[in-house]
Every structure is written in structure tokens, then in C-alpha cells.
Tab-separated table of C-alpha atoms and ligand atoms in Angstrom:
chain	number	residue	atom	x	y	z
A	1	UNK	CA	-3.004	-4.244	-12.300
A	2	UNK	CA	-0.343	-1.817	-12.026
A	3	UNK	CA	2.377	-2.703	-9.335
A	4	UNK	CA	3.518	0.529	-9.653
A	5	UNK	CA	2.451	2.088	-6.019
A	6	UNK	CA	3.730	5.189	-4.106
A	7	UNK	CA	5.381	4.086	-0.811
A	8	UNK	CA	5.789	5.702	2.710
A	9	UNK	CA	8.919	7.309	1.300
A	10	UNK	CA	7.089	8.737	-1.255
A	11	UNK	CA	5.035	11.020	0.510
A	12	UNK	CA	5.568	13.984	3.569
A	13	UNK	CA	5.264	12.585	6.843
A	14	UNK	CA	5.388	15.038	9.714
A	15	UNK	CA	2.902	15.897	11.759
A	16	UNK	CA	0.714	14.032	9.788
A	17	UNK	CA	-2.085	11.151	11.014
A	18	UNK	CA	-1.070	8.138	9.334
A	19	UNK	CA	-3.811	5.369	9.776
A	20	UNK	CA	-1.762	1.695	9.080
A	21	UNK	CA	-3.318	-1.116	8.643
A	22	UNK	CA	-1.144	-4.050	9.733
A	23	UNK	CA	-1.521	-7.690	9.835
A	24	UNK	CA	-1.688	-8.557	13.604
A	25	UNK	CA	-3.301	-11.884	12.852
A	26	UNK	CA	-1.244	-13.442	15.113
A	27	UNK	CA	-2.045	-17.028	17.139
A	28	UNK	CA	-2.841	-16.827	20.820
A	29	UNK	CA	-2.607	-18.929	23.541
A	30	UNK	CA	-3.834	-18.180	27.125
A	31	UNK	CA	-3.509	-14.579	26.151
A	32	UNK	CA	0.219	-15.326	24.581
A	33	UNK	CA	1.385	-14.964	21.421
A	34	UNK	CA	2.767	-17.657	20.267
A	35	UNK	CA	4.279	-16.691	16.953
A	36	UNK	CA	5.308	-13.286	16.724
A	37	UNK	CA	7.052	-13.388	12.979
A	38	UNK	CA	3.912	-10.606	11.979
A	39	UNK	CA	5.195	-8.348	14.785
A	40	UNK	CA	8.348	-8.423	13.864
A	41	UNK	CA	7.454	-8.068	9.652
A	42	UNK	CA	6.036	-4.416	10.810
A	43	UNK	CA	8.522	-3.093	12.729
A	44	UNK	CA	10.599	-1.064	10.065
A	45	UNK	CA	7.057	0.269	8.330
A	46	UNK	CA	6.597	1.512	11.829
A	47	UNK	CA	9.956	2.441	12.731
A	48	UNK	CA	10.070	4.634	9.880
A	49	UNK	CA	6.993	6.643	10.204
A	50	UNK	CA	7.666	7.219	13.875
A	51	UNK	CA	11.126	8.312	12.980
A	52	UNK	CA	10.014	10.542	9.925
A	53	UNK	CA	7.336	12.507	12.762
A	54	UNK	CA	4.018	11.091	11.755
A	55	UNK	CA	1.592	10.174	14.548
A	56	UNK	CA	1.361	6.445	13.876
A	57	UNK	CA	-2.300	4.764	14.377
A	58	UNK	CA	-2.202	1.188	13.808
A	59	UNK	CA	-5.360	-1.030	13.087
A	60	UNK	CA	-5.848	-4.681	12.252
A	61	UNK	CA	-8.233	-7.726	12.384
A	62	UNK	CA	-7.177	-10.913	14.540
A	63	UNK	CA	-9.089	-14.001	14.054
A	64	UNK	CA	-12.868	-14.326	13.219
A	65	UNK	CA	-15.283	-12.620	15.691
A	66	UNK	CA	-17.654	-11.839	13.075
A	67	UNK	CA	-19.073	-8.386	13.865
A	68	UNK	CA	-19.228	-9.209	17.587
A	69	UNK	CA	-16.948	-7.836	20.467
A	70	UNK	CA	-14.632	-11.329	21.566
A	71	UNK	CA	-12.179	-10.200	24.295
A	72	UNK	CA	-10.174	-13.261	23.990
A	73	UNK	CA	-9.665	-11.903	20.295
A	74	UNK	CA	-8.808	-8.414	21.499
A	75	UNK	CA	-5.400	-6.491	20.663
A	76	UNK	CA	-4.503	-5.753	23.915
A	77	UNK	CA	-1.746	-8.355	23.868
A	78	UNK	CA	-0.403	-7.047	20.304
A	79	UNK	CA	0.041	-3.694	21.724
A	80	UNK	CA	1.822	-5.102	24.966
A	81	UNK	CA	4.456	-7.283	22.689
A	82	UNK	CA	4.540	-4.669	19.918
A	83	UNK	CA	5.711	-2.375	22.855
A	84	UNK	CA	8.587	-4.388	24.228
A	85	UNK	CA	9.712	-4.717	20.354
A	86	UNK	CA	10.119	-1.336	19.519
A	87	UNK	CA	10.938	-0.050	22.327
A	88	UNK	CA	8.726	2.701	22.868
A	89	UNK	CA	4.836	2.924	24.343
A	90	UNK	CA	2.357	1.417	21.755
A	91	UNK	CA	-1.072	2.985	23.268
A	92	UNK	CA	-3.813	0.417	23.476
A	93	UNK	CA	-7.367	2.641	22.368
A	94	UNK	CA	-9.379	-0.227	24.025
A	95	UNK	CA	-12.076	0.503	22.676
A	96	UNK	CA	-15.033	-1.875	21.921
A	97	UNK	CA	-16.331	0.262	18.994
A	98	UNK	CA	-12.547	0.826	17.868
A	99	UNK	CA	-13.289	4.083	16.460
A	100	UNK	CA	-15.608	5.549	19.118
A	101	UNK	CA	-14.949	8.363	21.876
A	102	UNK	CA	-12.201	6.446	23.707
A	103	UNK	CA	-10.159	6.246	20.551
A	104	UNK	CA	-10.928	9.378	19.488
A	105	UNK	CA	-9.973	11.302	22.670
A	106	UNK	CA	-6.626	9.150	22.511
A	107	UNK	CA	-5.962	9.991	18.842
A	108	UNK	CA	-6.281	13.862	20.168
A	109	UNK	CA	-3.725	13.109	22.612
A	110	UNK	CA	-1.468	11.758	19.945
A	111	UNK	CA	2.255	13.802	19.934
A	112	UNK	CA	4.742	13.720	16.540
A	113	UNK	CA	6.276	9.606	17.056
A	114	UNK	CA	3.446	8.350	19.074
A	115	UNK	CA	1.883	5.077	18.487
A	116	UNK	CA	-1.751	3.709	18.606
A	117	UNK	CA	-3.255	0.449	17.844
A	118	UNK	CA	-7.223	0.477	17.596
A	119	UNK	CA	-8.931	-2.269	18.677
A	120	UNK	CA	-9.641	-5.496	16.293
A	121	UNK	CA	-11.239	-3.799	12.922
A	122	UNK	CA	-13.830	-7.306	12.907
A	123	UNK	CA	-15.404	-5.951	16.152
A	124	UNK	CA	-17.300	-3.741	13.756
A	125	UNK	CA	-19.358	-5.745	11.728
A	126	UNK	CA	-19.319	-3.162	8.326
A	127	UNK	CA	-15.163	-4.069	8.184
A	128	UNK	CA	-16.081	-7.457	6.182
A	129	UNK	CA	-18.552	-5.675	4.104
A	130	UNK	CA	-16.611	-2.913	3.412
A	131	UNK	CA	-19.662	-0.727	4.626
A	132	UNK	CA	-19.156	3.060	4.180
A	133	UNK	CA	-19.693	4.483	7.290
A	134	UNK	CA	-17.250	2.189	9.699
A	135	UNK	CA	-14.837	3.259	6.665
A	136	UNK	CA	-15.780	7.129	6.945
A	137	UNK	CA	-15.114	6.585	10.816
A	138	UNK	CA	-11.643	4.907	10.350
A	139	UNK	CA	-10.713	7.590	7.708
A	140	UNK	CA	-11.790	10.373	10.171
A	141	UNK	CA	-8.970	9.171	12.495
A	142	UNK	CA	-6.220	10.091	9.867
A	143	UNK	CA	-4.405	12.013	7.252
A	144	UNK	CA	-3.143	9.746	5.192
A	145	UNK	CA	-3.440	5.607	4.781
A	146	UNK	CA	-0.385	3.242	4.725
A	147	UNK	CA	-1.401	-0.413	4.151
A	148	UNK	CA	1.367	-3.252	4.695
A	149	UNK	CA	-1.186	-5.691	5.324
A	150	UNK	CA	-0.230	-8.246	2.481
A	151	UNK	CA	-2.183	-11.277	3.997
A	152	UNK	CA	-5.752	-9.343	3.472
A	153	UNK	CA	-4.682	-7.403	0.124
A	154	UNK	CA	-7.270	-9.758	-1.517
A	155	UNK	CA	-10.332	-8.784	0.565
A	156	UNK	CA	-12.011	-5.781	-0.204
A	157	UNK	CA	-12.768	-4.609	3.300
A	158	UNK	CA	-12.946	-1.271	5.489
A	159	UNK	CA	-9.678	-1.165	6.792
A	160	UNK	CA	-7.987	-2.163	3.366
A	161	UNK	CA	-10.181	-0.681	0.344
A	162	UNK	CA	-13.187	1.212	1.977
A	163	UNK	CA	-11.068	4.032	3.772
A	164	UNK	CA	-8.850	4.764	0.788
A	165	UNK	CA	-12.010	6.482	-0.605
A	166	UNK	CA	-12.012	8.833	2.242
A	167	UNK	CA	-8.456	10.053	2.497
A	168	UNK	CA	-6.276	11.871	-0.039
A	169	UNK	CA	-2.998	9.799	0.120
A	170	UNK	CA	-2.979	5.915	0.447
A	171	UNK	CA	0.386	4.016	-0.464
A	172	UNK	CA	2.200	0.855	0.915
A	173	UNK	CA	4.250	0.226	3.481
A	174	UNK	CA	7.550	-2.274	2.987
A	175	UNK	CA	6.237	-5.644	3.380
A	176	UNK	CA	3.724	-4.806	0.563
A	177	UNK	CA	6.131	-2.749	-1.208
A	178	UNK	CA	8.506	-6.391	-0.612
A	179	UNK	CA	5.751	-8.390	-1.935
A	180	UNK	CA	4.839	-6.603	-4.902
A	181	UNK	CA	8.281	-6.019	-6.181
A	182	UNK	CA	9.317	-9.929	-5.869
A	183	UNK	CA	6.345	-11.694	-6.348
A	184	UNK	CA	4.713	-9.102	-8.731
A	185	UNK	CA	7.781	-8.646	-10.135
A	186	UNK	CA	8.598	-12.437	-10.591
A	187	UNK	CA	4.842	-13.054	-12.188
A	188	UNK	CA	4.736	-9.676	-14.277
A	189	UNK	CA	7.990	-8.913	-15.444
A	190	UNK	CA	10.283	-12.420	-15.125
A	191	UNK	CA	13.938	-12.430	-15.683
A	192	UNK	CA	13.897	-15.900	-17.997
A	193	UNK	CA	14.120	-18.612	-17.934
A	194	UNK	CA	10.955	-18.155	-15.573
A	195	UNK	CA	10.351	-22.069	-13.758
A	196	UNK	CA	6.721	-22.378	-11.564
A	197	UNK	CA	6.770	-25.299	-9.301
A	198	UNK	CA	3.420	-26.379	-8.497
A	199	UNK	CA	2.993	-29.286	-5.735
A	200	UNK	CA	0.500	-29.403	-2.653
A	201	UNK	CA	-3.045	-31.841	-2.464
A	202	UNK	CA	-4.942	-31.130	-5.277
A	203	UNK	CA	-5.766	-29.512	-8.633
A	204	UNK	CA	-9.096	-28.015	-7.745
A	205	UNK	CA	-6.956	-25.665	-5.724
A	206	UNK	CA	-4.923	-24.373	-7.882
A	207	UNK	CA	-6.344	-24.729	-10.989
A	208	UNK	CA	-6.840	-20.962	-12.233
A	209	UNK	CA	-2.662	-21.143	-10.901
A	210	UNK	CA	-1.997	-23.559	-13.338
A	211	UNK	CA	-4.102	-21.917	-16.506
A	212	UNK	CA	-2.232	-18.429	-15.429
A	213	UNK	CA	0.910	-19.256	-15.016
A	214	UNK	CA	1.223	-21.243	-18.547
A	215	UNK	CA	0.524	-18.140	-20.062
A	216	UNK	CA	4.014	-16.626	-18.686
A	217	UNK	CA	6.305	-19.163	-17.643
A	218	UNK	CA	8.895	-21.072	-19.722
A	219	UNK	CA	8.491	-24.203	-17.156
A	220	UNK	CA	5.801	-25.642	-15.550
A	221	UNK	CA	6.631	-28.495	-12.917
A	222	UNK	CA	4.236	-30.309	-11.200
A	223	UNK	CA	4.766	-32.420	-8.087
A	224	UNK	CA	2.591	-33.233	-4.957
A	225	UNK	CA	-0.546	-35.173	-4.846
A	226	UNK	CA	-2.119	-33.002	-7.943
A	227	UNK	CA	0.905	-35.106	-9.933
A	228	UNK	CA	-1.221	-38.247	-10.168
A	229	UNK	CA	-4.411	-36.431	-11.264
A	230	UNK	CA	-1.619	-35.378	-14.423
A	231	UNK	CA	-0.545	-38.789	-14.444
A	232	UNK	CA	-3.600	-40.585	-14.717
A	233	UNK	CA	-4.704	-38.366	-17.593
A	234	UNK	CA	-1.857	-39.255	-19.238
A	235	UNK	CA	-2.603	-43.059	-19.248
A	236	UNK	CA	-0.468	-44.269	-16.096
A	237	UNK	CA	-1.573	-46.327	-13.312
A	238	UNK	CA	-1.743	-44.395	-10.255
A	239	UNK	CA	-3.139	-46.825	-7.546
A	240	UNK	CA	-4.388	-45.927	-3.965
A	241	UNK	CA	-3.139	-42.140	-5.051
A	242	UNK	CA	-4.668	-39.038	-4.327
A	243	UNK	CA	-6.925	-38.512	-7.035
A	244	UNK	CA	-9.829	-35.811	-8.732
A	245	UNK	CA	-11.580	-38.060	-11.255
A	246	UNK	CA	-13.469	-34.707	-12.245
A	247	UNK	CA	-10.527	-32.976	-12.768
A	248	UNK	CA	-8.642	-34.968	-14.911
A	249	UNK	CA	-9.755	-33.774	-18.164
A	250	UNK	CA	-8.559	-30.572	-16.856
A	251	UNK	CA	-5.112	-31.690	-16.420
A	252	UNK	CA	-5.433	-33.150	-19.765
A	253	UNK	CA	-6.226	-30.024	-21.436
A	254	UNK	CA	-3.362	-28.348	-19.636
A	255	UNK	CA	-0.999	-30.391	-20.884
A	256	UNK	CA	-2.047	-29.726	-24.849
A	257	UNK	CA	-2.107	-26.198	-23.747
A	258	UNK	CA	1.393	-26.498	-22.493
A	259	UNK	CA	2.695	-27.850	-25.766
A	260	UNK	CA	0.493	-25.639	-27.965
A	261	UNK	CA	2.702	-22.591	-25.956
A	262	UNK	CA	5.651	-23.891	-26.578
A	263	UNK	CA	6.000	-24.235	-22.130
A	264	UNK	CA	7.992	-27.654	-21.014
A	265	UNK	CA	5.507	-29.237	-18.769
A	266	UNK	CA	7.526	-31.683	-16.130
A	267	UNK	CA	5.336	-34.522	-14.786
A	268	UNK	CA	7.286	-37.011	-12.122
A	269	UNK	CA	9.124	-40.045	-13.930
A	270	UNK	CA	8.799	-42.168	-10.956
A	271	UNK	CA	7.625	-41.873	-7.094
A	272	UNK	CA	8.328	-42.891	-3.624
A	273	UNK	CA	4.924	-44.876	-2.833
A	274	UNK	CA	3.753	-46.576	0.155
A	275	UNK	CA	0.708	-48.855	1.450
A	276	UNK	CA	-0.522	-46.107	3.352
A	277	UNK	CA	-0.703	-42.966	4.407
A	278	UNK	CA	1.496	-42.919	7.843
A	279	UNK	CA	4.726	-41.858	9.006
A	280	UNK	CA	6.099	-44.632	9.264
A	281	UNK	CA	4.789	-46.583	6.447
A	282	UNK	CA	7.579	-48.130	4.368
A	283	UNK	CA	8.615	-45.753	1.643
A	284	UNK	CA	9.137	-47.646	-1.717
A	285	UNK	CA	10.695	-46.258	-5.155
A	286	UNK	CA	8.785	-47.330	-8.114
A	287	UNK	CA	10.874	-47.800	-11.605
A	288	UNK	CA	8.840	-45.542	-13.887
A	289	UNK	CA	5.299	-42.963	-13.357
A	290	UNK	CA	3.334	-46.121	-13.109
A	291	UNK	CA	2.162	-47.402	-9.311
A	292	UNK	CA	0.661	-50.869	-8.504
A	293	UNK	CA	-2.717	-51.444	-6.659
A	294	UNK	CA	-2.756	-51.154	-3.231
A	295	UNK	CA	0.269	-48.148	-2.753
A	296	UNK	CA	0.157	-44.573	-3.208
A	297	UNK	CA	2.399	-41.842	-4.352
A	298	UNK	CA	3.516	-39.767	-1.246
A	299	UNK	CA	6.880	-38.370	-2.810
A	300	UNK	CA	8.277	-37.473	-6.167
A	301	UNK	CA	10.982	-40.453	-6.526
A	302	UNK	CA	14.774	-39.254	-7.062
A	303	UNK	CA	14.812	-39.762	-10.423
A	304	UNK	CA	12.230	-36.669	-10.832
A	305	UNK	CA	13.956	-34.967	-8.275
A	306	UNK	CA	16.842	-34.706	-10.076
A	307	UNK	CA	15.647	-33.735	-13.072
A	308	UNK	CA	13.095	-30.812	-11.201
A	309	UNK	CA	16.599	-29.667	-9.185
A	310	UNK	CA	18.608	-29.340	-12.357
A	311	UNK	CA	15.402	-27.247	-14.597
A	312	UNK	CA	15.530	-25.210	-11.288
A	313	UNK	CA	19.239	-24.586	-11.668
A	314	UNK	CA	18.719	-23.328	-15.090
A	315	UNK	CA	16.046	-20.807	-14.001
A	316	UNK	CA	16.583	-16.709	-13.412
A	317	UNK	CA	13.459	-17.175	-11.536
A	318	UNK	CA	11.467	-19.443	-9.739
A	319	UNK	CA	8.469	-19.460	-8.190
A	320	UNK	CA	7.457	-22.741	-5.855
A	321	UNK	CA	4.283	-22.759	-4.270
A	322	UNK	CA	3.008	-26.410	-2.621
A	323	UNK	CA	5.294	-29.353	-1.618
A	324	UNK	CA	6.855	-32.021	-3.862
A	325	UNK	CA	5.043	-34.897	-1.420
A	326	UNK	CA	3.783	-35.661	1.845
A	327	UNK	CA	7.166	-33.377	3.722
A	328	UNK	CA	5.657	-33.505	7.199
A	329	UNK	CA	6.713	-37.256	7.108
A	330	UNK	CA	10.483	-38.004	6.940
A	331	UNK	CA	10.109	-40.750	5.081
A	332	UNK	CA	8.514	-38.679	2.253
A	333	UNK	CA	10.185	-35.218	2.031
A	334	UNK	CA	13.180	-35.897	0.159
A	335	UNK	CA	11.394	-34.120	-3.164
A	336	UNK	CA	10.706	-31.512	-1.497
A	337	UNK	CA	13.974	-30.767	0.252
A	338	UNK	CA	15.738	-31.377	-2.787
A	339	UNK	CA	13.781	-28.698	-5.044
A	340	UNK	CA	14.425	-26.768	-2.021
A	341	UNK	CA	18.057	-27.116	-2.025
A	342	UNK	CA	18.474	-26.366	-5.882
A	343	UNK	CA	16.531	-23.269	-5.037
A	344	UNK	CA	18.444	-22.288	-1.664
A	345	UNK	CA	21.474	-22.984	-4.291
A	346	UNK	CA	19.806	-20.993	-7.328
A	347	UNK	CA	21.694	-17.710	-8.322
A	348	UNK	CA	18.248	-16.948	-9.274
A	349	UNK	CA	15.462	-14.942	-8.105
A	350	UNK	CA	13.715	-17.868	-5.670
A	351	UNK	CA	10.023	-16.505	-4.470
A	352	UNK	CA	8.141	-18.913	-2.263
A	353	UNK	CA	4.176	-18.528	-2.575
A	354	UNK	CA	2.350	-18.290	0.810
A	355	UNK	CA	0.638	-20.664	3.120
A	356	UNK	CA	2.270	-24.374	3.189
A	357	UNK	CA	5.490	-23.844	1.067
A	358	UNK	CA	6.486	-21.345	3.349
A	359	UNK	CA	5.902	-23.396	5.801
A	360	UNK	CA	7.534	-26.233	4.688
A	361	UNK	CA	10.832	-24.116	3.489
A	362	UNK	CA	11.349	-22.796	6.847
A	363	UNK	CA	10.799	-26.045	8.433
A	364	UNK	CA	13.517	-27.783	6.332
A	365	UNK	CA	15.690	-24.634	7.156
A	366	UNK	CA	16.147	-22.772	3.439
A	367	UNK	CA	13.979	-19.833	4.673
A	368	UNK	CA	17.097	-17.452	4.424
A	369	UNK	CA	18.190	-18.226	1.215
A	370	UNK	CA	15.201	-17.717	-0.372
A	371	UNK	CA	14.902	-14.497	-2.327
A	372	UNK	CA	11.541	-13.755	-1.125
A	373	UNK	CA	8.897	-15.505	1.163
A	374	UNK	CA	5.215	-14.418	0.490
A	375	UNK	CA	3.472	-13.627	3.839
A	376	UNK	CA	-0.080	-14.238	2.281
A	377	UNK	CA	-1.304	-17.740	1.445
A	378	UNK	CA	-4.633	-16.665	-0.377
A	379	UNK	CA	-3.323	-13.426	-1.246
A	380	UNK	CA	-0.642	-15.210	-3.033
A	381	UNK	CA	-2.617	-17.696	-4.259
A	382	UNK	CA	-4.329	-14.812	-6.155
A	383	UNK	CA	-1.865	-13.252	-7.058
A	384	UNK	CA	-0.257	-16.833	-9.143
A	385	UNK	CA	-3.913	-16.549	-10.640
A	386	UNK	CA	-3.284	-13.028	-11.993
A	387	UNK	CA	-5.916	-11.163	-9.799
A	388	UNK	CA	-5.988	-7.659	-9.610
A	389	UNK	CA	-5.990	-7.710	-5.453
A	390	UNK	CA	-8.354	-5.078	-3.790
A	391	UNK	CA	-6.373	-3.754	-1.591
A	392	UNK	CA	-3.001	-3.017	-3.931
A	393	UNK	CA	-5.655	-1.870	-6.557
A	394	UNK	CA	-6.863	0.821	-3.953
A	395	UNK	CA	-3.404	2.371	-3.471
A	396	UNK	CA	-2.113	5.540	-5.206
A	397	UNK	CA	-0.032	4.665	-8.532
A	398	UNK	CA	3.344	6.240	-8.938
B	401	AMP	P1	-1.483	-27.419	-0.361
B	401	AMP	O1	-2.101	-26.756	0.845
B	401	AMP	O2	-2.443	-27.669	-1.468
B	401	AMP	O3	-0.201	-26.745	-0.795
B	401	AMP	O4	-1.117	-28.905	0.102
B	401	AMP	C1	-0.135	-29.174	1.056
B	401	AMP	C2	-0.376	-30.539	1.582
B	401	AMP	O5	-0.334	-31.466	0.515
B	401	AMP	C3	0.694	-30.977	2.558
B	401	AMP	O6	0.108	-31.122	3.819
B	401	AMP	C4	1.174	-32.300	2.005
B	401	AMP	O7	1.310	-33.297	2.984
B	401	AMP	C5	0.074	-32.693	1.029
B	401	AMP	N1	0.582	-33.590	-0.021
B	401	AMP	C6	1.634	-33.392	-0.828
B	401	AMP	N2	1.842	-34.450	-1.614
B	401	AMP	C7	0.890	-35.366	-1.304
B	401	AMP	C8	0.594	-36.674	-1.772
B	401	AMP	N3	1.344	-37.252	-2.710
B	401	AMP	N4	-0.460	-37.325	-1.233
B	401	AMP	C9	-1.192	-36.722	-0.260
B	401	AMP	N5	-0.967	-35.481	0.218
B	401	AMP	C10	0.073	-34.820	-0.292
């Protein structure tokens, strides 16, 4: 897939209809939002296109209503915040069929620097099927398409594939212009060494992650609960410890691959363990991989830590994607804030994969000094799988 994409400062802007599709997927409660980090991710897409003259229609999806109008998942709020954030009216087209006659007549009323936002694109049940006509109507609204909606890049839909087969111009805005140049970047085109940290629950998840990404990177390390699925394929005792008995051939096989490429493949050397899975359960360090009957490994032990901190300083890039062990307890996140320290350290490019990493490296605090953040879990996810995604494929090449 070519990462290659024209951008919103690629193209002529004034006067034109630019159609946007954002990701307003935002959590609500009582009609609040109660994370607005999305919001704020779109503001200099918008910014710019408003300051360059283009009338600026924004569209997104929020939540699931499956085809059906849900008023509780309605934009209206989005609009409201968005407003107060940019400092200028964001016009809410409330309108239940979000491109019928109300949005319409307000898309006529449009000046050079206004700003719309349609009404939630999964009213409409064609968006999920990227149907042709709700894709027709959404392309009828605009000039030109700008998609910075990295989170749904890997769903073909109406408002992120379908309408780019309607309109003449259709590039990226800056978060997907962001994304593809660090995490494409990092996964196409590494600076070497190239180190993947893999962690999280289990193997199934990430298993066409793993297969990938030992065809390009120099280190593979493996942490989390998917390390004693490794382990146990390797002959070690893994007692009470997350486990996939069907996938441990799997891990088997990865390892031979690994060594049949030439790519170091880390496995922990020891583990904090415990009697069960609690907070406050009493964390214990075992001496070597193996772990007794009747505990289970919640953390890489310091011993792997160390030597998964030091391969990281040797990196020129790094991508992490799941935590080292169980990090929402205390007792068990040192792995994981130490790989995240060596990376927050790291002269090197540092790209955190979506969903739960990014989660956790914000919650321990090393959000800024990461390189790059991924604002898509599954889009990520695919993207570590080598995917072509939909809705990057669909935008104009340089
Ligand atoms: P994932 O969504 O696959 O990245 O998994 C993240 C989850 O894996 C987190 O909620 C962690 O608590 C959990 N996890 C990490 N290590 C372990 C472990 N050793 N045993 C059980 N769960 C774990």
C-alpha cells in the first residue's frame, strides 16, 4: 500500500466544499463528553481549512446505533464543545437523515470559513455497508473529501471509502497524514535497528502481528500474558498462567521462524508471579522462566526488564504495542513502566500502537515523550499486520 497520499496542503482550498470525515467517537455521559482528546486531535485539520477559505462540512459516526436514529447518540453535543474549542460557530445540520433537506438547505447557506457537522453517518444504515447511494448523497454535499479519521481507516464504509468514488479530490488530513508517516513509516521504511515489543493477553490476537512483523524487524520481544503461551512451547513450566493450549504450536513455529531470519526473539528470563489474579495479591519474583503450580505470571520479572530496556536502548525505532504484565495493578506494572522508561529515554523513533498501550503509556505519564501515539486500536492493529487499510487505500497518491 502506498503511504504516499496528497494532503490538505496539497490541494486549492477556497471556496471550495470540503466534506471531512472526523473521528467524533467520543464517550458520553448524561449528554457530556467526557473525554474530549478526539476534539482536540481535529482542531488544526480544521483550523486550517477554515483559514485557507474552504467551507468546512464535518461528518462522523459516534457509537453503534446500527442504521437506526438514537438521539442519545446524536452530535449535537460534538458540535456544542467543538464550538467553544475553536472558537467560532460549528453549525449543527440536525438532521435525522444527515444528508436530507435540512442539511442541504444549511450547506447552501454555507459562507468561505464556515463550519458544519452532519449528523451521526450510522443513522443511515448504507454507511456500514458502504452502500452507493448514502455515499452519492454525502458526495453531493462537497467538492472535495479530506479524511483524518484514523480510528475507522480499516472499515470500508460510506463516509471513509464509498464517497471517494464520487468526488474528484480525496487526501488526508494531519492526524492521518501523522499516522501514516510514523507508524507507516516505522513498519515500511525503519531506521534500524527496528525493535517490536509485543505484550497484552493473548496470541490469538495478535498473531498475524507477530508473523508480519518478523518479516521486518531486527527484534522481536515478547512480554504480557502471550509470554507463557512462548514459554510453554519452549518446555518451561508455566503454572496457573494465562495460557492458549491451541496456540502453542504457533508460538513454536514462530520462534524457528525467528531464527531461520536471522531476528533475535526475546522471551522473559524470569517473572513476577502471584497466587492470583488481584491487586493486592502478593507479587513474587521467580529465579528463572519456570513458575510452580498454583501461581501465575502477572509481570515480566526485573531480570527481563532489564534486558528488554537495554535492546530498546539500542533501537532507532521501536514500536510497543500491549503491556509487559497485568499494569492496572501496582503490584505488577513495573515491566511495563520500565520498557516505558527506556522508550520515553530512547533517542529513537518510539511509536506506540493503539488501544491499551496507549492507554497504559499515558497512564504511567510517558505520553509526551513518545514519538508518536497511534489513535486507532484496530486500525493499528492492522496496520502491525501489514493490511492495506480501506480508507488510506481510497485516498489520492502523491
Ligand atoms: P491487549 O488488549 O491484548 O493488549 O491486552 C491488555 C491486557 O492484557 C491488559 O488489561 C493487561 O492487564 C493484560 N495482561 C497483561 N499481562 C497479563 C498477564 N500476565 N496475565 C493476564 N493478563 C495480562
Amino acid at each position: 500500500m502506498s503511504l504516499n497520499k496528497n494532503t490538505i496542503e496539497d490541494i486549492e482550498l477556497k471556496g471550495k466544499k470540503a466534506l471531512v470525515r472526523c473521528d467524533f467517537n467520543v464517550p458520553l455521559k448524561d449528554g457530556k463528553i467526557t473525554d474530549e482528546n478526539r476534539l482536540i486531535g481535529a482542531i488544526p485539520t480544521i483550523k486550517y481549512l477554515m483559514g485557507k477559505g474552504a467551507k468546512v462540512i464535518l461528518c462522523s459516526h459516534m457509537g453503534k446505533p446500527k442504521g437506526e436514529v438514537k438521539p442519545e447518540l446524536s452530535l449535537a453535543p460534538v458540535a456544542k464543545r467543538l464550538s467553544e474549542l475553536l472558537g467560532k460557530e460549528v453549525v449543527f445540520a440536525a438532521d435525522d437523515n444527515v444528508v436530507g433537506e435540512k442539511a442541504k438547505a444549511s450547506v447552501e447557506k454555507m459562507k468561505d470559513g464556515d463550519i458544519l457537522l452532519l449528523e451521526n453517518t450510522r443513522f443511515r444504515k448504507e454507511e456500514t455497508k458502504n452502500e452507493e447511494n448514502f455515499s452519492k448523497e454525502l458526495a453531493s454535499l462537497a467538492d472535495i473529501f479530506v479524511n483524518d479519521a484514523f480510528g475507522t481507516a480499516h472499515r470500508a464504509h460510506c463516509s471513509t471509502v464509498g464517497v471517494t468514488e464520487f468526488l474528484p479530490v480525496s487526501v488526508c488530513g494531519y492526524l492521518i497524514q501523522k499516522e501514516l508517516k510514523f507508524l507507516g513509516e516505522a513498519v515500511e521504511n525503519p531506521v534500524r535497528p527496528f525493535v517490536a515489543i509485543l505484550g497484552g493477553a493473548k496470541v490469538s490476537d495478535k498473531i498475524n502481528v507477530i508473523n508480519n512483523l518478523l518479516e521486518k524487524v531486527d527484534t522481536l520481544i515478547i512480554g504480557g500474558g502471550m509470554s507463557y503461551t512462548f514459554l510453554k512451547s519452549q518446555g518451561f513450566t508455566i503454572g496457573n498462567s494465562l495460557v492458549e493450549e491451541d496456540k502453542v504450536e504457533y508460538a513454536k513455529e514462530m520462534i524457528e521462524k525467528a531464527k531461520a531470519k536471522g531476528v533475535k526473539l526475546l522471551l522473559p528470563i524470569d517473572n513476577v508471579v502471584a497466587d492470583k489474579f488481584a491487586a493486592d495479591a502478593n507479587p513474587i519474583i521467580t529465579e528463572n522462566q519456570n513458575i510452580k503450580e498454583g501461581y501465575m505470571g502477572l509481570d515480566i520479572g526485573p531480570k527481563t526488564a532489564t534486558i528488554y530496556a537495554e535492546e530498546v536502548k539500542k533501537a532507532k525505532t521501536v514500536i510497543w504495542n500491549g503491556p509487559m504484565g497485568v499494569f492496572e495493578f501496582d503490584n505488577f506494572a513495573s515491566g511495563t513502566i520500565e520498557v516505558a522508561k527506556a522508550m520515553a529515554e530512547s533517542e529513537a523513533t518510539t511509536v506506540i500502537g493503539g488501544g491499551d498501550s496507549a492507554a497504559a503509556v499515558n497512564q504511567l505519564g510517558f505520553g509526551e515523550e513518545m514519538t508518536h501515539i497511534s489513535t486507532g486500536g484496530g486500525a493499528s492493529l492492522e496496520f502491525l499486520e501489514g493490511i492495506e487499510l480501506p480508507g488510506i487505500a481510497a485516498l489520492n497518491d502523491k
